[in-house]
Coordinates of C-alpha atoms in Angstrom, one line a residue:
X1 CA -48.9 116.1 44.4
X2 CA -51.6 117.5 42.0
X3 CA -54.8 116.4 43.2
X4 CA -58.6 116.5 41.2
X5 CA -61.7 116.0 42.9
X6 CA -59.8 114.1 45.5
X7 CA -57.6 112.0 43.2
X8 CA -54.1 112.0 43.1
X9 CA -53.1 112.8 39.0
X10 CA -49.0 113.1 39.5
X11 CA -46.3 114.5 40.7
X12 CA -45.2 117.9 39.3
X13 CA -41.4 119.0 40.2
X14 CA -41.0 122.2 42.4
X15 CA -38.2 124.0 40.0
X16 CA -39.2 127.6 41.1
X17 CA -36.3 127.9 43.6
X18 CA -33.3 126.3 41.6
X19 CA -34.4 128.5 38.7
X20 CA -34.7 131.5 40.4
X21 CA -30.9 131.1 42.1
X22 CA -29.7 130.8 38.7
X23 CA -31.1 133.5 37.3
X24 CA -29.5 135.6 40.4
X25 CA -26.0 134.4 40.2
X26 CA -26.2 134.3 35.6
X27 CA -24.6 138.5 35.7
X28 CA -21.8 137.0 37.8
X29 CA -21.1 134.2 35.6
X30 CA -21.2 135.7 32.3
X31 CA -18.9 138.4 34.2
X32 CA -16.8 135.8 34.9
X33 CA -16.5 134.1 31.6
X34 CA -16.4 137.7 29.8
X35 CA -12.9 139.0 31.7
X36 CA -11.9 135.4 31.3
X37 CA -11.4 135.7 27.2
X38 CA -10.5 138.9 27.4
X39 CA -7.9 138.1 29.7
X40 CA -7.2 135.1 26.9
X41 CA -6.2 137.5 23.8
X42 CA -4.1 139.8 26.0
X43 CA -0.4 139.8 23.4
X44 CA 1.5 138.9 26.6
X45 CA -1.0 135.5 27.2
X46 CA -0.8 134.9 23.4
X47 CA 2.9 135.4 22.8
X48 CA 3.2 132.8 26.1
X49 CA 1.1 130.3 24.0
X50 CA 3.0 130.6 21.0
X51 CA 6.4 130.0 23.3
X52 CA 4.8 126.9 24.7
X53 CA 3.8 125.6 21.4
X54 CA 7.0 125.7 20.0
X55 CA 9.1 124.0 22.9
X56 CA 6.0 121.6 22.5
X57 CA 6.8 121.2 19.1
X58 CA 7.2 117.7 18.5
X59 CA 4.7 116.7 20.2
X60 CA 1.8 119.1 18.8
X61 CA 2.3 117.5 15.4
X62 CA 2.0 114.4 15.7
X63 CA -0.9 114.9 17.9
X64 CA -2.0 117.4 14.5
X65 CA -0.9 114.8 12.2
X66 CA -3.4 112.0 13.6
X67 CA -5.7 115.0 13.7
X68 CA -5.9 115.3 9.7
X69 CA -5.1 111.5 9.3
X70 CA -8.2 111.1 11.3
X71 CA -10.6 113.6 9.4
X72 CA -9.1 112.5 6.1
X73 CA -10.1 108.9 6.8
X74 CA -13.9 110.0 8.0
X75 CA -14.2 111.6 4.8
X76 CA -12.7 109.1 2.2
X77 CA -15.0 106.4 4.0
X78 CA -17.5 109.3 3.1
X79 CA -17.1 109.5 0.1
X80 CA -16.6 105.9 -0.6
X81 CA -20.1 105.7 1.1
X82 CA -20.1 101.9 1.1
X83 CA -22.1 100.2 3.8
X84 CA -21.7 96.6 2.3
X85 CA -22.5 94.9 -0.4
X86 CA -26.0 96.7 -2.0
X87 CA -28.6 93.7 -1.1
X88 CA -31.6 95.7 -2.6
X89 CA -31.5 95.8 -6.1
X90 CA -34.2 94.7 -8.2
X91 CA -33.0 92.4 -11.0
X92 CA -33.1 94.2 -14.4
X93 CA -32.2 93.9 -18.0
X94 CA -28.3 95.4 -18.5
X95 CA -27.9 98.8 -19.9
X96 CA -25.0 97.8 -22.4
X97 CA -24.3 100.6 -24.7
X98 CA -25.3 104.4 -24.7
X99 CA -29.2 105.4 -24.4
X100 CA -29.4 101.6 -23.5
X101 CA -29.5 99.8 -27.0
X102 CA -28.9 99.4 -30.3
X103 CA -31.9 101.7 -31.2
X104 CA -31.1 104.5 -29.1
X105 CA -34.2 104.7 -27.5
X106 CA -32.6 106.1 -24.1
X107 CA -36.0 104.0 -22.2
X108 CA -36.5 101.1 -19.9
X109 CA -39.1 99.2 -21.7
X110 CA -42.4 99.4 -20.6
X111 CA -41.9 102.1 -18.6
X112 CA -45.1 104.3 -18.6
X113 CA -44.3 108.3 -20.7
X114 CA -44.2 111.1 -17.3
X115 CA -46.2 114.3 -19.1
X116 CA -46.8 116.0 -16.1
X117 CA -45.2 117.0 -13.0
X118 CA -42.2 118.7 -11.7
X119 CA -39.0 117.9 -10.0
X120 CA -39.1 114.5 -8.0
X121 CA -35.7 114.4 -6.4
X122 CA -32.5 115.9 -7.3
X123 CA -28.7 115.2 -6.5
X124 CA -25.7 117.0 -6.5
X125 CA -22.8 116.6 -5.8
X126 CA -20.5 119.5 -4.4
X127 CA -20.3 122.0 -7.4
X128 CA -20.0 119.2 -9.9
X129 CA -21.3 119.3 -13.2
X130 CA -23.3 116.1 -14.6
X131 CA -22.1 116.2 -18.3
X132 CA -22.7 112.1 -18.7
X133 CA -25.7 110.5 -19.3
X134 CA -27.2 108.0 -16.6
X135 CA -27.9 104.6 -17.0
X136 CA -30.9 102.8 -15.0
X137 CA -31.5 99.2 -14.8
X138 CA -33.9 98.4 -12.0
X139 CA -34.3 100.7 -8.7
X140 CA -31.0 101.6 -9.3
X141 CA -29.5 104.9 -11.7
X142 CA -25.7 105.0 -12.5
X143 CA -24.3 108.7 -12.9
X144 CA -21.2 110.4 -13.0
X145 CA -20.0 113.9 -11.8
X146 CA -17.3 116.2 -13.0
X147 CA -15.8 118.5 -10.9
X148 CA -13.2 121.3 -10.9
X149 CA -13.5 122.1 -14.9
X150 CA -15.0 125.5 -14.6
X151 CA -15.0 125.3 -18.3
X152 CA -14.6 122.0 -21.0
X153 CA -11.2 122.9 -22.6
X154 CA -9.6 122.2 -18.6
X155 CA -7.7 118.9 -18.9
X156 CA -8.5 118.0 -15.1
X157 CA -10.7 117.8 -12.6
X158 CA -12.3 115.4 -10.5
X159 CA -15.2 112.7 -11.3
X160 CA -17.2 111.3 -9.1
X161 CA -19.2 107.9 -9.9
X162 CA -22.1 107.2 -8.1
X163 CA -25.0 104.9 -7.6
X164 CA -28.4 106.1 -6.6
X165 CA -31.9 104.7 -5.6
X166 CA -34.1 105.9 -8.4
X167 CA -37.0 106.2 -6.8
X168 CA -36.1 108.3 -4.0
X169 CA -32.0 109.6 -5.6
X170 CA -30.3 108.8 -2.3
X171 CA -27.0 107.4 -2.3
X172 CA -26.2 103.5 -2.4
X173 CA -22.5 103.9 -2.9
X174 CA -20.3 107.0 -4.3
X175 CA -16.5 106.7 -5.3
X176 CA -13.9 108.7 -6.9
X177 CA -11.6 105.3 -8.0
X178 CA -7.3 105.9 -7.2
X179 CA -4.7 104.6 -9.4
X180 CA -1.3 103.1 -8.6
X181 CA 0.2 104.9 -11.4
X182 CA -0.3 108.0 -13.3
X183 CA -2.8 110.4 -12.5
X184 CA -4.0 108.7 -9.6
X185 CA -7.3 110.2 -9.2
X186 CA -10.4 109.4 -11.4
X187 CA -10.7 112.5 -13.2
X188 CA -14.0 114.1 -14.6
X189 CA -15.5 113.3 -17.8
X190 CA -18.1 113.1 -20.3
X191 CA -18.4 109.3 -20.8
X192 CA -21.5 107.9 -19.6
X193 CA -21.7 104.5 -17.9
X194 CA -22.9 101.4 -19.0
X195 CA -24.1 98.4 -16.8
X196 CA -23.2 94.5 -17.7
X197 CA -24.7 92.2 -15.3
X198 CA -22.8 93.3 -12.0
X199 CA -20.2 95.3 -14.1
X200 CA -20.0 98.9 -14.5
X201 CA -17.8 100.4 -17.4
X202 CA -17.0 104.5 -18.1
X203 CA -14.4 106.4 -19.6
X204 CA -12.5 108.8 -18.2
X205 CA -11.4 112.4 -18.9
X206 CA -12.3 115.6 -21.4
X207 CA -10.9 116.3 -24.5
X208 CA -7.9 118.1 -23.1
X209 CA -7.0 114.7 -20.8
X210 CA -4.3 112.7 -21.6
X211 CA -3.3 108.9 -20.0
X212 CA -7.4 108.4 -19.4
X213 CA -8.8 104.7 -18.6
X214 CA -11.5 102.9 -19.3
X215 CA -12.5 101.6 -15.7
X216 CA -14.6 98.8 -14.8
X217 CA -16.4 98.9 -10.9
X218 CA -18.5 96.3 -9.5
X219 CA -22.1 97.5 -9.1
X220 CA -22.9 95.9 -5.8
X221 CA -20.5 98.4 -3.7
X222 CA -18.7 100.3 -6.0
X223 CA -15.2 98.6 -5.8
X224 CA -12.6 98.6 -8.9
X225 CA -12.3 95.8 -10.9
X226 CA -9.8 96.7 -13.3
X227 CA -8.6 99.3 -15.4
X228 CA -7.3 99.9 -18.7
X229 CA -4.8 103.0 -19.8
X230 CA -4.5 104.5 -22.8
X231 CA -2.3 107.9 -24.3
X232 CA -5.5 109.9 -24.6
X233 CA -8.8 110.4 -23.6
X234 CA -11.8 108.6 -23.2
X235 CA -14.7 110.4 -23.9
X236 CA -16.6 108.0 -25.9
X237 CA -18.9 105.5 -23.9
X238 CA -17.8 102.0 -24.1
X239 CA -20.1 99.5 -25.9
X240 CA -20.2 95.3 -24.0
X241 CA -21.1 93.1 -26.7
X242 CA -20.3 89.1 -26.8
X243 CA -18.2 89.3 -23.7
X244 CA -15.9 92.6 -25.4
X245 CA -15.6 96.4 -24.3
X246 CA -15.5 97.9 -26.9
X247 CA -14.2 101.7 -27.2
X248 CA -12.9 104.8 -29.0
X249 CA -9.8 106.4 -27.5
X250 CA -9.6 110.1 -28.3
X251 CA -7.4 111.8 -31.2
X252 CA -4.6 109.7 -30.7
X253 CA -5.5 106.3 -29.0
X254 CA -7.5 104.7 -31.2
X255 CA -10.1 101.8 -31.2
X256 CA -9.5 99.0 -28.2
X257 CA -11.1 95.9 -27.5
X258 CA -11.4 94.7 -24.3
X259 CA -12.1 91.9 -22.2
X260 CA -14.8 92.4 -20.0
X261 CA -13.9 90.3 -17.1
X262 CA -10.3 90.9 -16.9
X263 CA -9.7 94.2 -19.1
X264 CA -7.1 92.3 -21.3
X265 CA -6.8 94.4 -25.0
X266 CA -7.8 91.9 -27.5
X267 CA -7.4 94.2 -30.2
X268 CA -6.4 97.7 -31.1
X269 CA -6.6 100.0 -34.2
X270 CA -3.7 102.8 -33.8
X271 CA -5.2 106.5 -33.7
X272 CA -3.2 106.8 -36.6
X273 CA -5.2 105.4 -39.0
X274 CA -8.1 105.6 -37.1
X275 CA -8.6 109.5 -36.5
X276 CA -10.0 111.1 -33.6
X277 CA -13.0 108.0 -32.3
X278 CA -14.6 110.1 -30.6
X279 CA -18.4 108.8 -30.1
X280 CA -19.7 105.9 -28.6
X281 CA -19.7 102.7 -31.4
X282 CA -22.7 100.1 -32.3
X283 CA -22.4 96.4 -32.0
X284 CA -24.8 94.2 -34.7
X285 CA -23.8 90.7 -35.6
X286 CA -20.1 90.1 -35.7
X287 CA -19.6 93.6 -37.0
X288 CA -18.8 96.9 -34.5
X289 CA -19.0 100.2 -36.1
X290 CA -17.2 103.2 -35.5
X291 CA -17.9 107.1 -36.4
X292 CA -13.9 108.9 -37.1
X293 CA -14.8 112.7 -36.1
X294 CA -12.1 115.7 -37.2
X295 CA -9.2 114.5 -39.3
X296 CA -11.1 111.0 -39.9
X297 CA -14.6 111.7 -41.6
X298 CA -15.7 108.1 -42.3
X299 CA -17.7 105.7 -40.8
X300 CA -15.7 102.3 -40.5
X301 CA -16.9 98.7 -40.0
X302 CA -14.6 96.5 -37.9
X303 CA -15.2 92.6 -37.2
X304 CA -15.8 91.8 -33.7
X305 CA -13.0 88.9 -32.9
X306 CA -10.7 90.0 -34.6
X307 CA -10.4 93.9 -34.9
X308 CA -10.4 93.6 -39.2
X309 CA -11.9 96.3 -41.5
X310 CA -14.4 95.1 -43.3
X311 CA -15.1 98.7 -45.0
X312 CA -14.5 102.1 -44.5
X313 CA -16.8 104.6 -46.1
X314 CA -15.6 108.6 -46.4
X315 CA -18.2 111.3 -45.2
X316 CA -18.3 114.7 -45.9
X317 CA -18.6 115.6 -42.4
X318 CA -16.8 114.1 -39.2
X319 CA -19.2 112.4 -37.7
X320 CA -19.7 112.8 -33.6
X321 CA -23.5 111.0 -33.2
X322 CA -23.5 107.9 -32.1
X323 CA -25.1 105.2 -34.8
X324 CA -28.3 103.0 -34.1
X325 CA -29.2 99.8 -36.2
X326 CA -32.5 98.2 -36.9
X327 CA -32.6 95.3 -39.3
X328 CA -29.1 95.5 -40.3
X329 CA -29.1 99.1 -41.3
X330 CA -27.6 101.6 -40.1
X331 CA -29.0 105.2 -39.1
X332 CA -26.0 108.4 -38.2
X333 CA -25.9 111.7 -38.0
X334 CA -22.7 113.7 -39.0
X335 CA -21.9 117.5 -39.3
X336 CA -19.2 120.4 -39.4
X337 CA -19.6 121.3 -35.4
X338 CA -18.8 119.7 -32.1
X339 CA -19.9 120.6 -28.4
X340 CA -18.0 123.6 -28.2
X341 CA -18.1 125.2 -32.1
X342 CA -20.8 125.3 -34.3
X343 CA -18.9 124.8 -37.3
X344 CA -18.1 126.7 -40.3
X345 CA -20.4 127.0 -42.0
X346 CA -22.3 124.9 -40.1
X347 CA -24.4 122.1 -42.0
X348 CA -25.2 118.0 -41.0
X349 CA -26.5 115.1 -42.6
X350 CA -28.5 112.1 -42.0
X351 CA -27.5 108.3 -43.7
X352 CA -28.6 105.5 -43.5
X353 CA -26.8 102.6 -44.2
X354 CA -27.3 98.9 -45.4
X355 CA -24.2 97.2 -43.0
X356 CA -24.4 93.7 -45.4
X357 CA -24.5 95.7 -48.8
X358 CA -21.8 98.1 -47.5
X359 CA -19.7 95.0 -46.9
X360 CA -20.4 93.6 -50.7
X361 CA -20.6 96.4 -53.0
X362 CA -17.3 98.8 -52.3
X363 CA -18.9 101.3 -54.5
X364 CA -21.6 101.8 -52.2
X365 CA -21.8 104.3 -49.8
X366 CA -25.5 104.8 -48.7
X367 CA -29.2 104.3 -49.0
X368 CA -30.2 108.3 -48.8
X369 CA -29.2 111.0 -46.8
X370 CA -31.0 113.9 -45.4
X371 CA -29.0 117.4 -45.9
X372 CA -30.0 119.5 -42.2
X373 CA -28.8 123.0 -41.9
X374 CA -26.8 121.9 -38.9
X375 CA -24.6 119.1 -37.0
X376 CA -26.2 116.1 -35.7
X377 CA -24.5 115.9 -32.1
X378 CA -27.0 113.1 -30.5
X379 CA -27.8 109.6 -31.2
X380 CA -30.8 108.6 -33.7
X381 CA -33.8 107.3 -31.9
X382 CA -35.4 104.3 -34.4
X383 CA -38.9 103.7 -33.8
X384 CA -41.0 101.4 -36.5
X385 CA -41.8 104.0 -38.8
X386 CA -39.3 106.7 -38.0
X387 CA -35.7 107.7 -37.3
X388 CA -36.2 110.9 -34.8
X389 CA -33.0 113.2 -34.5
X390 CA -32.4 116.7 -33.5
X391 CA -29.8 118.9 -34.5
X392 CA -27.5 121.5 -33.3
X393 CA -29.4 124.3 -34.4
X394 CA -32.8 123.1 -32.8
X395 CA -34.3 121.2 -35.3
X396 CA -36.0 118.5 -34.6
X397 CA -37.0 115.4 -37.3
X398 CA -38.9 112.6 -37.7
X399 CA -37.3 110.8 -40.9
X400 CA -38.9 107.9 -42.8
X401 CA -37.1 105.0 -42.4
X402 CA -37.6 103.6 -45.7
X403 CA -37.7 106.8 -48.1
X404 CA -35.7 109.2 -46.0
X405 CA -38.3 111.6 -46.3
X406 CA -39.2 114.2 -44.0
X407 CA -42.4 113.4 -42.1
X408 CA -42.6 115.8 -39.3
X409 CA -40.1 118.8 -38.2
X410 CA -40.6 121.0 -35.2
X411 CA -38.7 123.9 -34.1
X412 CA -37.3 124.2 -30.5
X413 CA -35.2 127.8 -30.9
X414 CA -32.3 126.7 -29.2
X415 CA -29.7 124.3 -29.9
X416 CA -30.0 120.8 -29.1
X417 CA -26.6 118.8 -28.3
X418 CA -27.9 115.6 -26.5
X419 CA -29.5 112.7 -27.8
X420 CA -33.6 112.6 -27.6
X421 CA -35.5 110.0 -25.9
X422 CA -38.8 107.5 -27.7
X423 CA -41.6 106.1 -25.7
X424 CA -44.4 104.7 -27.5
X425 CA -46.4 107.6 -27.7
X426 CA -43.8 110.7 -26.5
X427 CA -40.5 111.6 -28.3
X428 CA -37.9 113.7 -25.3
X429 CA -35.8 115.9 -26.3
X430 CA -33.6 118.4 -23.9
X431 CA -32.2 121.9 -25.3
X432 CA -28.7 122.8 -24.1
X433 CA -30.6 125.9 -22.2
X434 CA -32.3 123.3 -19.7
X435 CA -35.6 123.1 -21.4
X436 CA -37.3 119.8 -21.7
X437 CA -39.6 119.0 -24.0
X438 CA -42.2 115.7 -24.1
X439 CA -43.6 115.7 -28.1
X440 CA -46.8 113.7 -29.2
X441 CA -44.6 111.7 -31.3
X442 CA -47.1 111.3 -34.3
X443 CA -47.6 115.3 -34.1
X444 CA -44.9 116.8 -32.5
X445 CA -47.5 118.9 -30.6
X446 CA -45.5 119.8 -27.0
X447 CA -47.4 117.7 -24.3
X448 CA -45.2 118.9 -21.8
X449 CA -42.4 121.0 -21.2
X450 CA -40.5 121.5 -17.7
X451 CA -37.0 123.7 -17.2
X452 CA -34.2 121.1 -15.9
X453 CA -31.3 123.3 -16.0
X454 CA -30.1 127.0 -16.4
X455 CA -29.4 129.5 -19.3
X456 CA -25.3 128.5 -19.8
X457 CA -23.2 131.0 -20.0
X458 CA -19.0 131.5 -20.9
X459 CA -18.0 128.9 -17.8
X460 CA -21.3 126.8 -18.2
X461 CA -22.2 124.4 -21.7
X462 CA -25.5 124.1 -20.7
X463 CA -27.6 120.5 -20.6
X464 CA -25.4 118.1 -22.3
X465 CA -26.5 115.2 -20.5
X466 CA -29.6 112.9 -22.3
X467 CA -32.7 112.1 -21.0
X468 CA -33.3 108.2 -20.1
X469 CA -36.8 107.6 -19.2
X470 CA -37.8 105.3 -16.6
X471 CA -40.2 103.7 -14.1
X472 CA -42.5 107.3 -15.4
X473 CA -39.7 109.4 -14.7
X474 CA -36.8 111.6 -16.9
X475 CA -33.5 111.1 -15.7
X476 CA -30.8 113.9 -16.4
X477 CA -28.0 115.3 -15.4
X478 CA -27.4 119.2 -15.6
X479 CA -24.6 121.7 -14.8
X480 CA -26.2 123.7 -11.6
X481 CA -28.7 122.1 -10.8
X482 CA -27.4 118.4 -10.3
X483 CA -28.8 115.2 -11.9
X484 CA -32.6 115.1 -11.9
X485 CA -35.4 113.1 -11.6
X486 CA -38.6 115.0 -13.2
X487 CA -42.6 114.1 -14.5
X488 CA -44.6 111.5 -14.0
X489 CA -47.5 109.8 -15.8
X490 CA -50.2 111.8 -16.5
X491 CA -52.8 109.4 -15.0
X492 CA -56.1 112.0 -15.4
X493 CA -56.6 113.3 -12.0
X494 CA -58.3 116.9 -11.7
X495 CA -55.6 119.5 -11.9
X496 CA -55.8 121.5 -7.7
X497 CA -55.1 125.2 -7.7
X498 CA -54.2 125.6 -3.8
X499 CA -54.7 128.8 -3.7
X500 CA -53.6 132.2 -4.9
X501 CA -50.7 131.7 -7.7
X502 CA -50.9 128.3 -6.9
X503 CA -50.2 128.1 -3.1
X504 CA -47.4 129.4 -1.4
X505 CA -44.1 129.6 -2.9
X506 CA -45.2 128.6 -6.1
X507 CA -44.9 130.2 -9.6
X508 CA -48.7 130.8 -10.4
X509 CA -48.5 128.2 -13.1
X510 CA -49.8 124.7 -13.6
X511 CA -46.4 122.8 -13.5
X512 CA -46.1 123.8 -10.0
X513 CA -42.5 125.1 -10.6
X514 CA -41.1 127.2 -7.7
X515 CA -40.4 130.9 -7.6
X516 CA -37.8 131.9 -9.0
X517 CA -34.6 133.1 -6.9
X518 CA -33.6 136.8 -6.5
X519 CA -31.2 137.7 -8.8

């Protein structure tokens, strides 16, 4: 009893003597356990194992079998991660088409423009790459992974569709779906999702992939819906319009029309005729229309119901970008190269394209066109004014809608192949060698630049994946360093230099980036 001033305070344990034995007798017992393993490896003990193991045959594997049966079952429930049905999702407009809508504009609206900041969380999966391009509606981001490529002509490979809390980027759900027939994996890809209500639609494969689907999962857990197979790839992300999937099947698959409930093909276009559909379509009115890359080189106008051509216009380039459409015209990029060659010699233009007078006037072909000294890869951003686009080489435009004249350019020195992203005040664009840059978008002055991905290199294409902007954060997906969540508003507090360089660990610079790793 420990006693103070008279008081009793408590009872402190007498371990001096217990501890002290075990220190005496711990030589004997490590001496013990020591000629014990060696004894253990002796060949004559081993080889008297082995013999055991074998009359014991039988019986060893099944107990091995329900072993791996066991541990493969913990880890498809893993990487299923579905604990129910995803109760805490705010309610949020549907992100139907690629960078959201029919303007390209790759934002949630209203969403405040991050110009400051670092890295806010980041998630990877394994050593996947995140070619795609996320979609957010509410708290929630949809991305998918691609794994076992090691480079982009590889056929195969894993993907990996997840759904993350965007605030914080942990897991709700992850799923790589299984097929009764074919290749029964989900395999990577470069589609990027789309979100219908509680519907989630992506493509499947790379260019080299043949047999891909278009696959529909239920947002709440994950869960397949249905499936649709086609001969070729899927690259292209689908477009849900009116009820109908719509989507571009690779060289040889053509266009399809789908049903978005039950995945029932409404209509198809053979790949015949309809070369190469590479890119994601636009929906406007009754009318869908289509960009026909290599071997095609026209931009075609179909009618929604009922699959019909309602014109087909030649291009001197193929054309890869996905269109936008304000007031029934349409804005597309087009050029020699793709995401793996620049082209020869490599050149793009710009059109833009009245849909209704295309329709009526079969000599027409376009309003104007802007000649760039490279391939427009990414989707056309349409603000009031201005169509902004960026091109392969770097360049980066701000086009007058009504004249086609070149209000602003700016320079980034490396080549941009995703799609930029328009606030109302910043214009996002990523280059391919991780480099993000936020642009005053009446000046094009850089208000903020942060590094999202590596330097690529032969077995790495660099940052293909656009950024979305949302609830004052970028959203991206890169090849090393997972999919990202970066920036926030700038909202005018004091900058804090903790110390030297910054504080500990950091790069002696105000975007509070870490040091750099050896090597």
């Amino acid at each position: 009893m420990l006693v103070l001033n008279g008081l009793p305070l408590g009872v402190v344990p007498v371990l001096i003597g217990p501890i002290q034995v075990l220190i005496a007798v711990a030589p004997a017992i490590l001496a013990a356990i020591g000629s014990t393993l060696l004894l253990m490896f002796r060949p004559s003990v081993i080889k008297q194992g082995l013999r055991l193991l074998w009359r014991q045959k039988i019986q060893v594997g099944l107990v091995v079998a329900l072993i791996w049966g066991a541990v493969a079952g913990v880890r498809a429930l893993g990487a299923r991660g579905v604990a129910g049905v995803d109760e805490d999702r705010e309610e949020a407009e549907d992100w139907p088409m690629f960078q959201g809508g029919v303007r390209r504009l790759g934002i949630v609206p209203g969403t405040p423009s991050p110009t400051t900041g670092g890295e806010v969380w980041s998630y990877r999966q394994g050593d996947h790459w995140f070619l795609a391009t996320g979609a957010v509606t509410g708290n929630r981001v949809y991305v998918v992974s691609a794994g076992g490529l090691g480079v982009l002509d590889r056929a195969d490979g894993v993907g990996v569709i997840s759904c993350l809390d965007a605030d914080t980027g942990e897991v709700v759900w992850s799923v790589t779906p299984r097929f009764p027939t074919g290749f029964r994996t989900f395999r990577a890809t470069f589609s990027s999702p789309v979100v219908v209500g509680d519907t989630l639609l992506v493509g499947e494969g790379t260019h080299l992939t043949r047999g891909a689907r278009v696959v529909a999962l239920d947002t709440r857990d994950g869960s397949l819906r249905w499936y649709h197979e086609t001969v070729d790839h899927v690259e292209a992300t689908p477009v849900v319009y009116g009820g109908r999937v719509f989507v571009g099947a690779g060289d040889l698959g053509g266009i399809r029309c789908l049903d978005l409930e039950t995945g029932e093909l409404l209509w198809h276009l053979p790949g015949e005729t309809y070369e190469d559909a590479e890119t994601s379509m636009v929906a406007d009115g009754d009318r869908v229309i289509a960009g026909l890359g290599v071997d095609g080189h026209a931009i075609v106008i179909l009618d929604t119901e009922t699959g019909d051509l309602r014109r087909w216009i030649d291009t001197k380039y193929p054309v890869f970008s996905p269109g936008a459409v304000a007031d029934g015209k349409l804005y597309i990029g087009m050029g020699n190269g793709d995401f793996v060659n620049e082209g020869e010699p490599p050149a793009g233009e710009l059109w833009r394209v009245d849909l209704a007078r295309a329709e009526q006037d079969p000599e027409y072909t376009h309003d104007w066109k802007v000649q760039v000294s490279h391939t427009i890869l990414g989707a056309v951003a349409l603000g009031d004014r201005h169509a902004y686009v960026a091109t392969r080489r770097g360049q980066v435009l701000a086009v007058d809608r009504e004249t086609g004249a070149i209000a602003r350019e700016w320079d980034a020195h490396a080549p941009i192949m995703a799609s930029p992203a328009l606030t109302e005040d910043i214009l996002y664009v990523v280059t391919r060698t991780g480099m993000l840059y936020g642009l005053d978008r009446e000046t094009f002055e850089p208000v903020w630049q942060f590094p999202v991905g590596s330097q690529p290199s032969v077995h790495d294409p660099g940052v293909l994946s656009s950024p979305v902007i949302a609830r004052g954060r970028v959203y991206i997906g890169t090849q090393r360093e997972g999919f990202r969540a970066v920036g926030e508003p700038d909202r005018g507090q004091i900058p804090v230099w903790d110390g030297e360089l910054g504080g500990p660990g950091l790069g002696g610079n105000p975007l509070r980036t870490a040091v750099p790793g050896l090597g």
